[in-house]
Amino acid sequence: LFEMEQAGLAHTLFPVGDMTKDEVRAYASSHSIATAGKADSQEICFVPDGRYAEFVEKAAPGRTRAGRFVDSDGNELGTHAGVHRYTVGQRRGLGIAHSEPLYVESVDAATGDVRVGAREALRRSGLVADGVVWTSGTAPADGLLLDARIRYRHRGAAARVKSLGEGRIELTFEQAEEAVSPGQAVVFYDGDEVLGGAWIRQSLPVAPASRAEAADELLGTLS
C-alpha cells in the first residue's frame, strides 16, 4: 500500500482500518461469520501449500536458472537447482558442507551465482531504491532521519534519506543492517505514520573501517 498516493487514498475506504485483529474476530464471531475462528495465515493465497519453488517453476518455465554457490572470492562451493530457491539472509536448505554456518549474501539471476558467506557478510550500511512514493506528495529534505523497514516483521532501523533524482533515493542506516534484499520494498515510517516507500535495487556494503570497528566492538563484548 505504500505506493498509494493522495489521489488514490482520497477515494479509498478501509472498513476495518481502525480495528485490531482481535476486534475483527470478535465482530465476525458475533455475526456468525464462518471464518471467525480460522487460523492466521501468512502464506500467499495462490500458493496455499507453501511450495513456492514449484509454483515458480510452473509459472515461469525456463527462467529458473541453475548455477553455483560461490564464496566472497568467487570460489565454487557447490551447485544448486535454481536461484528462485534462495533469498538474501537464508541459512537453511543450502546443502553445503562447511566449517561454519553460511548465509546467502547475494543472488545473481543473470549468472546463476548464489554468493554465500559468514553472517558478518550480510551487514550493509545502506541501500539505493527507486520508484519512491511519498505519501504526502512532497519529498522530505535530504538528511531526514526516519524509521525504515526492509522486510516483513522487520523491527525498523533509523536511517537518513537522500534524493538521487528521477524517483531514486539513497538510504544510509545509523547502524549497519543485515540482509538488505534487492527486489523487496523499503517502507518509511514516523511512528505509526507511513511516510512512503520505494523498491530496493542495490545494497551498500559496510566500509572496511566500519567492519573493523564492529569486530572490535564484538571482541570487547566477549572479553
Coordinates of C-alpha atoms in Angstrom, one line a residue:
L1 CA 0.0 0.0 0.0
F2 CA 3.0 2.4 0.3
E3 CA 2.6 3.1 -3.4
M4 CA -0.7 4.7 -3.0
E5 CA -0.7 8.5 -3.4
Q6 CA -3.1 11.1 -2.2
A7 CA -5.3 10.9 -5.3
G8 CA -6.0 7.2 -4.6
L9 CA -6.2 7.5 -0.9
A10 CA -8.9 10.1 -1.2
H11 CA -11.2 7.6 -2.8
T12 CA -10.2 4.5 -0.6
L13 CA -12.1 3.0 2.3
F14 CA -10.6 0.7 4.8
P15 CA -13.7 -0.9 6.5
V16 CA -11.7 -2.4 9.4
G17 CA -8.8 0.0 9.3
D18 CA -9.4 1.2 12.9
M19 CA -9.9 -2.2 14.4
T20 CA -7.4 -4.7 15.9
K21 CA -7.3 -8.3 14.7
D22 CA -9.0 -9.4 17.9
E23 CA -11.8 -6.9 17.4
V24 CA -12.3 -8.1 13.9
R25 CA -12.5 -11.8 15.1
A26 CA -15.0 -10.8 17.9
Y27 CA -17.2 -9.0 15.4
A28 CA -17.1 -11.9 12.9
S29 CA -18.0 -14.3 15.7
S30 CA -20.9 -12.2 16.9
H31 CA -22.3 -12.2 13.4
S32 CA -21.8 -15.9 12.9
I33 CA -19.2 -15.5 10.1
A34 CA -17.7 -18.9 9.4
T35 CA -14.1 -17.7 9.3
A36 CA -14.2 -16.0 12.7
G37 CA -12.0 -18.8 14.2
K38 CA -9.9 -19.6 11.2
A39 CA -6.2 -19.8 11.9
D40 CA -4.0 -16.9 10.9
S41 CA -2.2 -17.3 7.6
Q42 CA 0.9 -15.6 6.3
E43 CA 1.1 -17.6 3.1
I44 CA 0.5 -16.4 -0.4
C45 CA -3.2 -17.1 -1.2
F46 CA -2.4 -18.7 -4.6
V47 CA 0.3 -20.9 -3.1
P48 CA -1.7 -22.5 -0.2
D49 CA 0.6 -25.5 0.2
G50 CA 3.7 -23.2 0.7
R51 CA 5.6 -24.9 -2.2
Y52 CA 6.9 -21.6 -3.7
A53 CA 9.7 -23.1 -5.8
E54 CA 7.4 -25.5 -7.6
F55 CA 4.9 -22.7 -8.3
V56 CA 7.7 -20.5 -9.8
E57 CA 8.9 -23.5 -11.9
K58 CA 5.4 -24.0 -13.4
A59 CA 4.6 -20.3 -13.8
A60 CA 7.9 -19.3 -15.4
P61 CA 9.4 -22.4 -17.1
G62 CA 12.9 -21.9 -18.4
R63 CA 13.6 -18.9 -16.2
T64 CA 14.6 -20.8 -13.0
R65 CA 18.3 -20.6 -13.7
A66 CA 20.5 -23.2 -12.0
G67 CA 24.0 -22.3 -11.0
R68 CA 26.8 -22.2 -8.5
F69 CA 27.3 -21.4 -4.8
V70 CA 30.4 -19.2 -4.6
D71 CA 32.2 -17.6 -1.7
S72 CA 33.3 -13.9 -1.5
D73 CA 36.3 -14.6 -3.7
G74 CA 34.3 -16.3 -6.4
N75 CA 35.4 -19.9 -5.5
E76 CA 32.8 -22.5 -6.2
L77 CA 31.5 -24.3 -3.2
G78 CA 28.8 -26.3 -4.8
T79 CA 25.8 -26.2 -7.3
H80 CA 22.1 -25.5 -6.9
A81 CA 19.0 -26.2 -8.9
G82 CA 17.7 -22.7 -9.3
V83 CA 18.2 -19.1 -7.9
H84 CA 14.4 -18.9 -7.2
R85 CA 15.0 -21.2 -4.2
Y86 CA 17.2 -18.7 -2.3
T87 CA 16.9 -15.3 -0.7
V88 CA 19.4 -12.9 1.0
G89 CA 19.9 -13.9 4.6
Q90 CA 18.8 -17.5 4.1
R91 CA 20.8 -20.1 6.1
R92 CA 18.8 -23.3 6.0
G93 CA 18.5 -25.6 3.0
L94 CA 21.8 -24.7 1.3
G95 CA 23.2 -28.2 1.4
I96 CA 26.8 -27.0 1.6
A97 CA 29.2 -28.7 4.0
H98 CA 31.3 -26.1 5.6
S99 CA 33.2 -25.4 8.8
E100 CA 30.9 -22.6 9.8
P101 CA 27.3 -21.6 9.1
L102 CA 26.8 -20.0 5.7
Y103 CA 24.2 -17.4 4.7
V104 CA 23.1 -16.2 1.3
E105 CA 24.8 -12.9 0.7
S106 CA 23.5 -12.1 -2.8
V107 CA 21.7 -13.8 -5.7
D108 CA 22.7 -13.1 -9.3
A109 CA 19.8 -14.2 -11.5
A110 CA 21.8 -13.4 -14.7
T111 CA 24.7 -15.7 -14.0
G112 CA 23.0 -18.1 -11.6
D113 CA 25.6 -17.5 -8.9
V114 CA 24.4 -17.5 -5.3
R115 CA 27.1 -15.9 -3.1
V116 CA 27.3 -17.2 0.5
G117 CA 29.4 -16.2 3.4
A118 CA 29.6 -15.7 7.2
R119 CA 26.8 -13.8 8.9
E120 CA 29.0 -10.7 9.1
A121 CA 29.0 -10.5 5.3
L122 CA 25.2 -9.7 5.5
R123 CA 25.8 -6.3 7.1
R124 CA 25.0 -3.3 4.9
S125 CA 25.5 0.4 5.5
G126 CA 22.5 1.4 3.3
L127 CA 20.7 0.9 0.1
V128 CA 19.6 2.5 -3.2
A129 CA 16.0 2.3 -4.1
D130 CA 13.8 3.5 -7.0
G131 CA 10.1 4.1 -7.6
V132 CA 9.9 6.2 -4.5
V133 CA 6.5 7.4 -3.4
W134 CA 6.0 10.0 -0.6
T135 CA 2.5 9.6 0.8
S136 CA 2.1 13.3 1.4
G137 CA 3.0 14.1 -2.2
T138 CA 6.1 16.1 -1.1
A139 CA 9.6 14.7 -0.7
P140 CA 11.3 15.4 2.6
A141 CA 14.5 17.4 2.8
D142 CA 17.7 15.4 2.4
G143 CA 19.1 14.1 5.7
L144 CA 15.7 13.4 7.3
L145 CA 16.0 10.8 10.0
L146 CA 13.2 8.2 9.6
D147 CA 12.3 4.6 10.6
A148 CA 13.0 2.3 7.6
R149 CA 11.6 -1.3 7.5
I150 CA 13.2 -3.5 4.8
R151 CA 11.1 -6.7 5.2
Y152 CA 8.0 -8.1 6.8
R153 CA 8.3 -8.0 10.6
H154 CA 11.5 -6.0 10.5
R155 CA 11.8 -4.0 13.7
G156 CA 12.7 -0.9 11.7
A157 CA 16.0 0.9 11.6
A158 CA 16.9 4.6 12.0
A159 CA 18.2 5.9 8.6
R160 CA 18.7 9.1 6.7
V161 CA 17.3 9.6 3.2
K162 CA 18.9 11.4 0.3
S163 CA 17.3 12.1 -3.1
L164 CA 19.2 10.9 -6.2
G165 CA 16.7 12.3 -8.6
E166 CA 14.3 10.6 -11.0
G167 CA 12.4 8.7 -8.3
R168 CA 15.6 7.2 -6.8
I169 CA 16.8 7.6 -3.2
E170 CA 19.8 6.5 -1.1
L171 CA 19.2 5.4 2.4
T172 CA 22.0 5.3 5.0
F173 CA 21.5 3.4 8.2
E174 CA 22.6 4.8 11.5
Q175 CA 23.8 1.3 12.3
A176 CA 24.5 -1.4 9.8
E177 CA 21.6 -3.8 9.0
E178 CA 21.6 -7.4 7.9
A179 CA 20.0 -9.0 4.8
V180 CA 19.1 -6.0 2.7
S181 CA 17.4 -7.7 -0.3
P182 CA 17.1 -6.1 -3.8
G183 CA 13.6 -6.6 -5.1
Q184 CA 11.9 -6.1 -1.8
A185 CA 10.2 -2.9 -0.6
V186 CA 11.6 -0.5 1.9
V187 CA 8.9 1.5 3.7
F188 CA 9.4 4.6 5.7
Y189 CA 7.6 5.4 9.0
D190 CA 7.3 8.2 11.5
G191 CA 5.9 6.3 14.5
D192 CA 2.7 4.7 13.1
E193 CA 2.5 7.1 10.1
V194 CA 3.6 5.7 6.7
L195 CA 5.7 8.4 5.1
G196 CA 6.3 6.5 1.8
G197 CA 8.4 3.8 0.4
A198 CA 10.4 2.5 -2.6
W199 CA 11.8 -0.7 -4.2
I200 CA 15.3 -1.8 -3.1
R201 CA 17.6 -2.1 -6.1
Q202 CA 21.1 -2.2 -4.5
S203 CA 22.5 -2.8 -1.1
L204 CA 25.6 -0.8 0.0
P205 CA 28.4 -2.6 1.7
V206 CA 29.9 -1.6 5.0
A207 CA 33.2 0.3 4.7
P208 CA 36.2 -1.7 5.7
A209 CA 37.0 0.6 8.6
S210 CA 33.4 0.2 9.9
R211 CA 33.8 -3.5 9.8
A212 CA 37.0 -3.3 11.8
E213 CA 35.2 -1.2 14.4
A214 CA 32.3 -3.7 14.5
A215 CA 34.8 -6.5 15.1
D216 CA 36.5 -4.5 17.9
E217 CA 33.1 -3.9 19.5
L218 CA 32.3 -7.6 19.3
L219 CA 35.6 -8.6 20.9
G220 CA 35.0 -6.1 23.6
T221 CA 31.6 -7.6 24.3
L222 CA 33.1 -11.1 24.5
S223 CA 36.0 -10.2 26.7

